[in-house]
Amino acid sequence: MGKIYVANRQLVRPGDLLAEGDVEVGDYTYRVGDKVYSLILGLASVDDNRVAVIPLEGTYFPKEGDIVIGMIINVGITNWVVDIRGPYKAVLNASEALESFNPITDDLRNYLDIGDYIVAKIIIFDRSRGPILTIKGKGLGKITEGIIVDIKPSRVPKVIGKKKSMITTLIELTGCNIIVGQNGRIWIRCPSKKVENVLVRAIKKIEAEAHIPGLTERIKRFIDEELRSEEK
Amino acid sequence: MIEKPVLIKEDGTRHDGRKSEELRPIRMEVGVLKNADGSALVEFGRTKVIAAVYGPREIHPKHMTLPDRALIRCRYHMAPFSTSERKSPAPSRREVELSKVIREALEATVFTDLYPRTTIDVFIEVLQADGGTRTTGLTAASLALADAGIPMRDLVAAVAVGKVNGVLVLDIDELEDEYGEADMPVAMMPSLGKIVLLQLNGVLTPEEFKKALELAKKGINEIYRLQKEALTKKYLSYPEE
């Protein structure tokens, strides 16, 4: 059994000593001999004999299986190039969007054009190749209504919450439809402009105060108050 | 010929009133630029440096891509208004060299192999120069990297030790650098006890060198503490209810 020096949810910085000896280590930690250090600016996550760090900052890094919200930035003969706010451009092949497609008679611009947003899933990504997307599947495809809100990708887990608690709260209180992309883009569809404004403010509040405990309760109160004052 | 100023007074204090082992007043602030992924402003006395980090992001031009790790690009630059006489904004030989040594110091701490085929751009802009700009710049750059959420082994803290009138002094400024006998910038990853930058301009005996390094370590530990404080402060500044 090793020694863990940090408390759960404590702020840690790169190079901070987290633990010593025989402990299990999670993401964003590294070992030098017997000692375990933090790799990144974040909050420590301590569980029994296991220590990990949850980052507070950082750009989106793609992962296979992630649902992301992307914007078309280029249209090719048989594929689209998609911006997913990561360090790599993603590619969506026509075969992953359309049932049958003939590049001689058909133009991809008729289906998705530059500036269009899509909900997509990353099907292939590794160190040597950029991410490949698909929009075939339940809940995937072109976005035709609602608005997109950008947040820091590191705040995505907070917007979803433990066992989806936060997002369920948001949906229940506002009656909006919310889809969160792992890359920090959120697609919302609301019954009215007023509710939409409140929801956007609530999401921005989550983004700003993600590291302060008691977030769900605070957001609940915030939405209640805002909705009441909007109705007046 | 301008007369050499009194650098060490009779009571042992320096021309600005500091003791030989005393740092200048230090101020650090993290997240000062909104556009950048990470940024920091660091002041050592009258030296004032701002650092901005972008990335990991796509590399342009494409041919610079490294297949197995991220490329770190670093630009150290002095603003034309940073010195008493206007400095040409074109990168000088000195700035190109400092960009290189700072980049190499940062490469030692960043986990570049986590982000293949990308780049991390570091911009260091000296707003006001009064000696020790490379160490201040490096201190700011490492804070900006941490603020950008880039995985790194440790923060990098740096300070220069000099020899003035035969006395070893910590954190030398412009005047002491100009009229002193030696200038030794040191940068370390303090938690790991590793040196990532060490230069020496002038002459020190082996004994003096050892002493100077010890003195630098002392200063670095203090700077490291302030760096950590600055990073923490960014997250505590939000209003609690």
Short mmCIF file of C-alpha atoms in Angstrom, two decimals:
data_model
loop_
_atom_site.label_atom_id
_atom_site.label_comp_id
_atom_site.label_asym_id
_atom_site.label_seq_id
_atom_site.Cartn_x
_atom_site.Cartn_y
_atom_site.Cartn_z
CA MET A 1 0.00 0.00 0.00
CA GLY A 2 1.44 3.35 -1.02
CA LYS A 3 0.97 6.81 0.35
CA ILE A 4 -1.25 9.36 -1.40
CA TYR A 5 -0.47 12.98 -0.60
CA VAL A 6 -3.38 14.77 -2.25
CA ALA A 7 -7.05 14.99 -1.34
CA ASN A 8 -9.86 14.22 -3.75
CA ARG A 9 -10.69 17.25 -5.93
CA GLN A 10 -7.56 19.10 -4.83
CA LEU A 11 -6.03 21.41 -7.44
CA VAL A 12 -2.76 19.97 -8.73
CA ARG A 13 -0.19 21.44 -11.09
CA PRO A 14 2.39 19.82 -13.37
CA GLY A 15 5.18 18.38 -11.26
CA ASP A 16 3.14 18.14 -8.05
CA LEU A 17 3.92 15.02 -6.04
CA LEU A 18 0.74 12.93 -5.85
CA ALA A 19 1.77 9.68 -4.25
CA GLU A 20 4.62 7.42 -3.33
CA GLY A 21 5.06 3.67 -3.40
CA ASP A 22 2.63 1.00 -4.49
CA VAL A 23 -0.42 2.88 -5.79
CA GLU A 24 -2.55 2.48 -8.87
CA VAL A 25 -2.19 5.39 -11.26
CA GLY A 26 -4.69 6.77 -13.76
CA ASP A 27 -4.63 9.38 -16.51
CA TYR A 28 -2.32 12.38 -16.52
CA THR A 29 0.11 11.02 -13.97
CA TYR A 30 3.60 9.69 -14.37
CA ARG A 31 6.06 7.75 -12.33
CA VAL A 32 9.69 8.52 -11.59
CA GLY A 33 11.08 5.61 -9.60
CA ASP A 34 8.85 5.32 -6.57
CA LYS A 35 7.13 8.67 -6.91
CA VAL A 36 4.00 9.63 -8.83
CA TYR A 37 3.68 13.15 -10.22
CA SER A 38 0.91 15.11 -11.92
CA LEU A 39 1.36 15.78 -15.62
CA ILE A 40 -1.12 18.56 -15.98
CA LEU A 41 -3.06 21.36 -14.37
CA GLY A 42 -6.19 19.74 -13.01
CA LEU A 43 -8.11 18.27 -10.11
CA ALA A 44 -6.86 15.16 -8.35
CA SER A 45 -9.17 12.18 -8.34
CA VAL A 46 -8.44 9.90 -5.40
CA ASP A 47 -10.20 6.60 -4.87
CA ASP A 48 -8.87 4.08 -2.31
CA ASN A 49 -5.41 3.24 -3.59
CA ARG A 50 -5.81 4.89 -6.96
CA VAL A 51 -4.85 8.39 -8.04
CA ALA A 52 -5.53 10.21 -11.30
CA VAL A 53 -5.84 13.79 -12.53
CA ILE A 54 -8.79 15.35 -14.35
CA PRO A 55 -7.54 18.17 -16.59
CA LEU A 56 -8.95 21.69 -16.24
CA GLU A 57 -7.59 22.99 -19.55
CA GLY A 58 -6.54 21.64 -22.90
CA THR A 59 -7.66 21.27 -26.50
CA TYR A 60 -9.80 18.39 -27.69
CA PHE A 61 -7.88 15.22 -28.55
CA PRO A 62 -9.87 12.75 -30.68
CA LYS A 63 -10.68 9.24 -29.49
CA GLU A 64 -12.29 6.38 -31.36
CA GLY A 65 -16.00 6.10 -30.54
CA ASP A 66 -16.39 9.76 -29.51
CA ILE A 67 -19.52 11.61 -30.60
CA VAL A 68 -18.42 15.02 -31.87
CA ILE A 69 -20.07 18.03 -33.46
CA GLY A 70 -18.12 19.11 -36.51
CA MET A 71 -18.32 21.82 -39.13
CA ILE A 72 -17.75 21.14 -42.82
CA ILE A 73 -14.77 23.17 -44.00
CA ASN A 74 -14.11 21.62 -47.39
CA VAL A 75 -15.93 19.51 -49.94
CA GLY A 76 -14.01 17.02 -52.07
CA ILE A 77 -15.05 14.67 -54.86
CA THR A 78 -15.82 11.74 -52.56
CA ASN A 79 -15.37 13.17 -49.06
CA TRP A 80 -15.83 16.13 -46.77
CA VAL A 81 -13.19 17.71 -44.55
CA VAL A 82 -14.57 18.48 -41.10
CA ASP A 83 -13.31 20.78 -38.34
CA ILE A 84 -13.75 19.07 -34.97
CA ARG A 85 -11.76 21.65 -32.93
CA GLY A 86 -8.88 19.24 -32.53
CA PRO A 87 -5.28 19.28 -33.72
CA TYR A 88 -6.24 17.18 -36.75
CA LYS A 89 -8.79 17.73 -39.51
CA ALA A 90 -11.35 14.93 -39.69
CA VAL A 91 -12.54 13.27 -42.89
CA LEU A 92 -16.08 12.14 -43.64
CA ASN A 93 -16.25 9.83 -46.64
CA ALA A 94 -19.33 9.86 -48.86
CA SER A 95 -19.80 6.15 -48.18
CA GLU A 96 -20.22 6.97 -44.47
CA ALA A 97 -22.97 9.52 -45.18
CA LEU A 98 -24.95 8.33 -48.20
CA GLU A 99 -26.44 4.99 -49.16
CA SER A 100 -25.27 5.09 -52.75
CA PHE A 101 -23.26 7.76 -54.42
CA ASN A 102 -21.86 8.25 -57.90
CA PRO A 103 -19.14 10.92 -58.04
CA ILE A 104 -19.65 11.39 -61.81
CA THR A 105 -23.29 12.43 -61.69
CA ASP A 106 -23.59 13.72 -58.16
CA ASP A 107 -22.13 16.67 -56.25
CA LEU A 108 -21.49 16.26 -52.52
CA ARG A 109 -22.37 19.92 -51.99
CA ASN A 110 -26.00 18.98 -52.53
CA TYR A 111 -25.90 17.03 -49.27
CA LEU A 112 -23.50 18.90 -47.00
CA ASP A 113 -21.91 22.25 -47.81
CA ILE A 114 -19.20 24.37 -46.20
CA GLY A 115 -20.41 25.77 -42.88
CA ASP A 116 -22.90 23.00 -42.19
CA TYR A 117 -22.74 21.36 -38.77
CA ILE A 118 -22.97 17.62 -38.28
CA VAL A 119 -23.23 15.25 -35.35
CA ALA A 120 -20.71 12.53 -36.12
CA LYS A 121 -18.91 9.62 -34.56
CA ILE A 122 -15.19 8.97 -34.84
CA ILE A 123 -14.81 5.45 -36.24
CA ILE A 124 -11.07 5.33 -36.91
CA PHE A 125 -8.29 7.28 -35.24
CA ASP A 126 -4.74 6.37 -34.38
CA ARG A 127 -1.34 8.05 -34.11
CA SER A 128 -0.56 7.72 -37.81
CA ARG A 129 -3.87 8.78 -39.32
CA GLY A 130 -6.32 11.62 -38.87
CA PRO A 131 -9.81 10.88 -37.55
CA ILE A 132 -12.36 9.30 -39.89
CA LEU A 133 -16.02 10.10 -39.17
CA THR A 134 -19.38 8.55 -39.84
CA ILE A 135 -22.87 10.04 -39.72
CA LYS A 136 -24.61 6.73 -40.19
CA GLY A 137 -26.28 5.74 -36.96
CA LYS A 138 -28.89 6.79 -34.45
CA GLY A 139 -28.74 10.45 -33.52
CA LEU A 140 -26.05 11.24 -36.08
CA GLY A 141 -26.37 13.44 -39.14
CA LYS A 142 -26.75 17.01 -40.34
CA ILE A 143 -27.86 19.73 -37.93
CA THR A 144 -30.73 21.74 -39.40
CA GLU A 145 -32.15 23.64 -36.43
CA GLY A 146 -31.22 25.00 -33.02
CA ILE A 147 -27.93 26.60 -32.06
CA ILE A 148 -24.36 25.52 -31.29
CA VAL A 149 -22.61 26.59 -28.08
CA ASP A 150 -18.83 26.25 -27.77
CA ILE A 151 -17.24 25.46 -24.42
CA LYS A 152 -13.80 24.30 -23.34
CA PRO A 153 -13.48 20.59 -24.20
CA SER A 154 -12.15 19.92 -20.69
CA ARG A 155 -15.51 21.00 -19.25
CA VAL A 156 -17.55 18.44 -21.21
CA PRO A 157 -17.63 15.84 -18.38
CA LYS A 158 -19.01 18.56 -16.06
CA VAL A 159 -21.83 19.48 -18.45
CA ILE A 160 -22.80 15.81 -18.63
CA GLY A 161 -22.21 15.17 -14.92
CA LYS A 162 -21.91 11.99 -12.92
CA LYS A 163 -24.19 9.37 -14.48
CA LYS A 164 -25.54 12.15 -16.74
CA SER A 165 -26.96 13.96 -13.69
CA MET A 166 -26.17 17.47 -14.91
CA ILE A 167 -27.49 17.08 -18.43
CA THR A 168 -30.65 15.39 -17.15
CA THR A 169 -31.17 18.35 -14.82
CA LEU A 170 -30.70 20.81 -17.68
CA ILE A 171 -33.15 18.98 -19.94
CA GLU A 172 -35.77 18.64 -17.20
CA LEU A 173 -35.63 22.25 -16.09
CA THR A 174 -35.61 23.87 -19.54
CA GLY A 175 -37.43 21.37 -21.73
CA CYS A 176 -34.72 21.78 -24.35
CA ASN A 177 -33.09 19.09 -26.42
CA ILE A 178 -29.34 18.98 -25.71
CA ILE A 179 -26.63 17.02 -27.52
CA VAL A 180 -23.09 17.35 -26.15
CA GLY A 181 -20.16 16.62 -28.45
CA GLN A 182 -17.00 15.37 -26.77
CA ASN A 183 -15.11 18.14 -28.57
CA GLY A 184 -16.82 20.87 -26.57
CA ARG A 185 -19.61 21.81 -28.95
CA ILE A 186 -23.14 21.63 -27.65
CA TRP A 187 -26.21 21.53 -29.88
CA ILE A 188 -29.38 22.84 -28.26
CA ARG A 189 -32.96 23.05 -29.49
CA CYS A 190 -35.34 24.98 -27.27
CA PRO A 191 -39.08 25.65 -27.26
CA SER A 192 -38.49 29.42 -27.07
CA LYS A 193 -35.78 32.03 -27.44
CA LYS A 194 -36.11 33.02 -23.78
CA VAL A 195 -35.43 29.52 -22.50
CA GLU A 196 -32.58 29.21 -24.98
CA ASN A 197 -30.89 32.30 -23.55
CA VAL A 198 -31.20 30.97 -20.02
CA LEU A 199 -29.76 27.60 -21.04
CA VAL A 200 -26.78 29.20 -22.80
CA ARG A 201 -26.04 31.26 -19.70
CA ALA A 202 -26.31 28.16 -17.53
CA ILE A 203 -23.88 26.26 -19.76
CA LYS A 204 -21.42 29.16 -19.63
CA LYS A 205 -21.76 29.17 -15.84
CA ILE A 206 -20.93 25.47 -15.70
CA GLU A 207 -17.89 26.14 -17.88
CA ALA A 208 -16.63 28.91 -15.61
CA GLU A 209 -17.29 27.21 -12.27
CA ALA A 210 -16.59 23.59 -13.09
CA HIS A 211 -13.98 23.23 -10.35
CA ILE A 212 -16.11 24.62 -7.50
CA PRO A 213 -18.06 21.93 -5.59
CA GLY A 214 -21.86 21.95 -5.35
CA LEU A 215 -22.27 22.73 -9.03
CA THR A 216 -25.51 20.89 -9.81
CA GLU A 217 -27.38 22.57 -6.95
CA ARG A 218 -26.09 25.98 -7.95
CA ILE A 219 -27.10 25.47 -11.58
CA LYS A 220 -30.58 24.32 -10.54
CA ARG A 221 -31.09 27.46 -8.49
CA PHE A 222 -29.62 29.62 -11.27
CA ILE A 223 -31.99 28.26 -13.92
CA ASP A 224 -35.03 28.54 -11.63
CA GLU A 225 -34.26 32.18 -10.88
CA GLU A 226 -33.45 33.09 -14.47
CA LEU A 227 -36.56 31.41 -15.86
CA ARG A 228 -38.71 33.26 -13.35
CA SER A 229 -37.16 36.63 -14.18
CA GLU A 230 -37.45 35.96 -17.93
CA GLU A 231 -41.18 35.34 -17.59
CA LYS A 232 -41.81 38.71 -16.02
CA MET B 1 33.97 57.18 -20.76
CA ILE B 2 31.14 56.67 -18.29
CA GLU B 3 32.33 55.89 -14.81
CA LYS B 4 31.53 52.44 -13.44
CA PRO B 5 28.63 52.71 -11.01
CA VAL B 6 28.87 51.46 -7.43
CA LEU B 7 27.40 47.97 -7.66
CA ILE B 8 28.09 46.74 -4.16
CA LYS B 9 27.82 49.35 -1.44
CA GLU B 10 29.95 49.37 1.70
CA ASP B 11 27.20 47.76 3.79
CA GLY B 12 27.09 44.83 1.34
CA THR B 13 23.82 45.76 -0.33
CA ARG B 14 23.50 46.11 -4.10
CA HIS B 15 22.91 49.24 -6.16
CA ASP B 16 19.14 48.81 -5.89
CA GLY B 17 19.22 48.05 -2.17
CA ARG B 18 18.89 44.28 -2.40
CA LYS B 19 21.01 41.84 -0.42
CA SER B 20 23.29 39.59 -2.44
CA GLU B 21 20.96 36.60 -2.17
CA GLU B 22 17.71 38.47 -2.70
CA LEU B 23 15.39 38.23 -5.71
CA ARG B 24 13.76 41.24 -7.29
CA PRO B 25 10.04 41.76 -6.52
CA ILE B 26 8.21 39.14 -8.61
CA ARG B 27 4.68 39.28 -9.99
CA MET B 28 3.05 36.49 -11.99
CA GLU B 29 -0.33 36.30 -13.62
CA VAL B 30 -1.80 33.40 -15.59
CA GLY B 31 -4.42 33.50 -18.35
CA VAL B 32 -3.90 37.12 -19.40
CA LEU B 33 -4.68 36.59 -23.11
CA LYS B 34 -8.08 35.39 -24.22
CA ASN B 35 -7.17 34.25 -27.73
CA ALA B 36 -4.28 32.03 -26.68
CA ASP B 37 -4.78 28.53 -25.29
CA GLY B 38 -2.49 29.47 -22.44
CA SER B 39 -0.74 32.66 -21.39
CA ALA B 40 1.22 34.25 -18.57
CA LEU B 41 2.68 37.59 -17.60
CA VAL B 42 5.77 37.58 -15.41
CA GLU B 43 7.65 40.52 -13.91
CA PHE B 44 11.04 40.39 -12.21
CA GLY B 45 11.56 43.94 -10.99
CA ARG B 46 11.51 46.10 -14.09
CA THR B 47 11.77 43.14 -16.48
CA LYS B 48 8.34 42.36 -17.87
CA VAL B 49 7.59 39.44 -20.20
CA ILE B 50 4.41 38.03 -21.66
CA ALA B 51 4.15 34.47 -23.00
CA ALA B 52 1.43 32.89 -25.14
CA VAL B 53 0.98 29.23 -26.04
CA TYR B 54 -1.12 27.83 -28.86
CA GLY B 55 -1.67 24.16 -29.38
CA PRO B 56 -1.36 21.32 -29.83
CA ARG B 57 -2.62 22.36 -33.25
CA GLU B 58 -2.13 21.59 -36.92
CA ILE B 59 1.28 22.35 -38.37
CA HIS B 60 1.71 24.87 -41.16
CA PRO B 61 3.83 24.50 -43.27
CA LYS B 62 3.00 20.81 -43.49
CA HIS B 63 6.55 19.63 -44.27
CA MET B 64 7.65 20.44 -40.71
CA THR B 65 5.41 17.64 -39.37
CA LEU B 66 7.09 15.08 -37.12
CA PRO B 67 5.48 11.64 -37.45
CA ASP B 68 6.03 10.54 -33.86
CA ARG B 69 5.70 13.63 -31.70
CA ALA B 70 4.63 17.26 -31.46
CA LEU B 71 6.88 19.97 -32.78
CA ILE B 72 7.63 22.80 -30.36
CA ARG B 73 8.21 26.14 -32.00
CA CYS B 74 9.43 28.97 -29.86
CA ARG B 75 9.87 32.64 -30.61
CA TYR B 76 11.65 34.85 -28.13
CA HIS B 77 11.28 38.46 -29.17
CA MET B 78 12.00 41.85 -27.65
CA ALA B 79 9.53 44.59 -28.37
CA PRO B 80 11.03 47.69 -30.03
CA PHE B 81 10.06 49.71 -26.96
CA SER B 82 11.49 47.26 -24.42
CA THR B 83 14.88 48.98 -24.19
CA SER B 84 15.92 52.60 -23.74
CA GLU B 85 17.23 52.73 -27.28
CA ARG B 86 14.79 51.44 -29.90
CA LYS B 87 15.43 47.82 -30.75
CA SER B 88 14.87 46.84 -34.36
CA PRO B 89 11.85 44.53 -34.45
CA ALA B 90 13.63 42.12 -36.81
CA PRO B 91 14.85 39.00 -34.97
CA SER B 92 18.50 39.51 -34.07
CA ARG B 93 21.18 36.81 -33.85
CA ARG B 94 20.78 36.89 -30.10
CA GLU B 95 17.01 36.40 -30.22
CA VAL B 96 17.31 33.45 -32.60
CA GLU B 97 19.77 31.81 -30.23
CA LEU B 98 17.65 32.45 -27.16
CA SER B 99 14.59 31.05 -28.95
CA LYS B 100 16.58 27.88 -29.51
CA VAL B 101 17.86 27.43 -25.94
CA ILE B 102 14.41 28.19 -24.50
CA ARG B 103 12.82 25.72 -26.91
CA GLU B 104 15.28 23.03 -25.87
CA ALA B 105 14.58 23.68 -22.20
CA LEU B 106 10.83 23.33 -22.83
CA GLU B 107 11.27 20.19 -24.94
CA ALA B 108 12.75 18.52 -21.86
CA THR B 109 9.54 19.01 -19.89
CA VAL B 110 6.70 18.66 -22.43
CA PHE B 111 5.40 15.18 -23.31
CA THR B 112 5.59 15.77 -27.05
CA ASP B 113 5.03 12.12 -27.99
CA LEU B 114 1.38 12.32 -26.86
CA TYR B 115 0.51 14.56 -29.79
CA PRO B 116 2.12 13.25 -33.00
CA ARG B 117 1.96 15.41 -36.16
CA THR B 118 0.97 18.56 -34.29
CA THR B 119 2.70 21.71 -33.16
CA ILE B 120 2.85 23.63 -29.91
CA ASP B 121 3.69 27.27 -30.56
CA VAL B 122 5.27 29.32 -27.80
CA PHE B 123 5.58 33.07 -28.16
CA ILE B 124 7.64 35.04 -25.68
CA GLU B 125 7.45 38.79 -25.95
CA VAL B 126 9.68 40.97 -23.82
CA LEU B 127 7.73 44.13 -23.02
CA GLN B 128 10.36 45.74 -20.83
CA ALA B 129 13.96 44.58 -20.50
CA ASP B 130 16.09 45.07 -17.41
CA GLY B 131 18.28 41.98 -17.41
CA GLY B 132 17.30 38.34 -16.99
CA THR B 133 14.82 38.32 -19.86
CA ARG B 134 15.60 34.77 -20.95
CA THR B 135 15.00 33.39 -17.46
CA THR B 136 11.86 35.48 -17.01
CA GLY B 137 10.69 34.41 -20.47
CA LEU B 138 11.24 30.76 -19.70
CA THR B 139 9.41 31.06 -16.38
CA ALA B 140 6.48 32.71 -18.19
CA ALA B 141 6.51 30.16 -21.02
CA SER B 142 6.27 27.21 -18.66
CA LEU B 143 3.34 28.85 -16.84
CA ALA B 144 1.63 29.46 -20.18
CA LEU B 145 2.15 25.80 -21.17
CA ALA B 146 0.59 24.65 -17.90
CA ASP B 147 -2.29 27.09 -18.44
CA ALA B 148 -2.84 25.62 -21.92
CA GLY B 149 -3.33 22.20 -20.33
CA ILE B 150 -0.31 20.66 -21.99
CA PRO B 151 1.09 17.58 -20.23
CA MET B 152 4.53 18.31 -18.81
CA ARG B 153 6.90 16.67 -16.35
CA ASP B 154 7.26 19.78 -14.24
CA LEU B 155 7.12 23.55 -14.42
CA VAL B 156 10.36 25.23 -15.41
CA ALA B 157 11.65 27.96 -13.12
CA ALA B 158 14.70 30.01 -14.04
CA VAL B 159 16.96 32.67 -12.58
CA ALA B 160 20.37 34.16 -13.30
CA VAL B 161 23.26 34.30 -10.86
CA GLY B 162 26.03 36.83 -11.43
CA LYS B 163 29.38 37.82 -10.04
CA VAL B 164 29.66 41.50 -9.25
CA ASN B 165 32.78 43.02 -7.69
CA GLY B 166 33.82 39.49 -6.68
CA VAL B 167 30.51 38.79 -4.91
CA LEU B 168 28.01 36.17 -6.11
CA VAL B 169 24.58 37.77 -6.43
CA LEU B 170 21.18 36.32 -7.25
CA ASP B 171 18.90 37.54 -10.05
CA ILE B 172 21.14 40.16 -11.66
CA ASP B 173 19.65 43.08 -13.51
CA GLU B 174 20.83 44.96 -16.58
CA LEU B 175 23.34 47.20 -14.77
CA GLU B 176 24.93 44.34 -12.85
CA ASP B 177 25.11 42.28 -16.04
CA GLU B 178 26.82 45.09 -17.93
CA TYR B 179 29.47 45.89 -15.33
CA GLY B 180 29.71 42.53 -13.56
CA GLU B 181 32.27 39.79 -14.14
CA ALA B 182 29.95 36.86 -14.81
CA ASP B 183 26.34 36.05 -15.67
CA MET B 184 24.97 32.53 -15.30
CA PRO B 185 21.33 31.81 -16.20
CA VAL B 186 20.00 28.52 -14.80
CA ALA B 187 16.65 26.83 -15.43
CA MET B 188 15.39 23.75 -13.62
CA MET B 189 12.50 21.37 -13.18
CA PRO B 190 12.57 21.77 -9.40
CA SER B 191 10.47 18.75 -8.32
CA LEU B 192 12.70 16.46 -10.31
CA GLY B 193 15.91 18.34 -9.56
CA LYS B 194 16.87 18.48 -13.22
CA ILE B 195 18.63 21.34 -14.96
CA VAL B 196 17.22 22.21 -18.38
CA LEU B 197 19.24 25.32 -19.17
CA LEU B 198 22.66 26.40 -18.00
CA GLN B 199 24.72 29.12 -19.60
CA LEU B 200 27.72 31.02 -18.34
CA ASN B 201 29.00 34.30 -19.63
CA GLY B 202 32.24 35.42 -17.95
CA VAL B 203 34.61 33.65 -15.62
CA LEU B 204 33.92 31.73 -12.40
CA THR B 205 36.32 29.48 -10.50
CA PRO B 206 35.10 25.88 -9.96
CA GLU B 207 34.29 26.73 -6.33
CA GLU B 208 32.41 29.84 -7.34
CA PHE B 209 30.51 27.86 -9.93
CA LYS B 210 29.33 25.36 -7.34
CA LYS B 211 28.30 28.14 -5.00
CA ALA B 212 26.54 29.98 -7.82
CA LEU B 213 24.58 26.87 -8.73
CA GLU B 214 23.48 26.39 -5.13
CA LEU B 215 22.41 30.03 -4.99
CA ALA B 216 20.46 29.62 -8.24
CA LYS B 217 18.70 26.55 -6.84
CA LYS B 218 17.64 28.56 -3.82
CA GLY B 219 16.19 31.28 -6.03
CA ILE B 220 14.52 28.76 -8.31
CA ASN B 221 12.71 27.09 -5.41
CA GLU B 222 11.26 30.43 -4.43
CA ILE B 223 10.21 31.20 -8.02
CA TYR B 224 8.70 27.71 -8.32
CA ARG B 225 6.55 28.37 -5.25
CA LEU B 226 5.32 31.63 -6.78
CA GLN B 227 4.55 29.87 -10.08
CA LYS B 228 2.38 27.32 -8.31
CA GLU B 229 0.66 30.08 -6.39
CA ALA B 230 -0.08 31.93 -9.64
CA LEU B 231 -1.64 28.82 -11.20
CA THR B 232 -3.77 28.18 -8.12
CA LYS B 233 -4.89 31.79 -7.96
CA LYS B 234 -6.50 31.62 -11.40
CA TYR B 235 -8.97 29.05 -10.12
CA LEU B 236 -9.62 30.61 -6.76
CA SER B 237 -10.46 34.02 -8.19
CA TYR B 238 -13.98 33.01 -9.18
CA PRO B 239 -16.53 34.42 -6.76
CA GLU B 240 -17.84 31.90 -4.25
CA GLU B 241 -21.49 32.22 -3.38
#
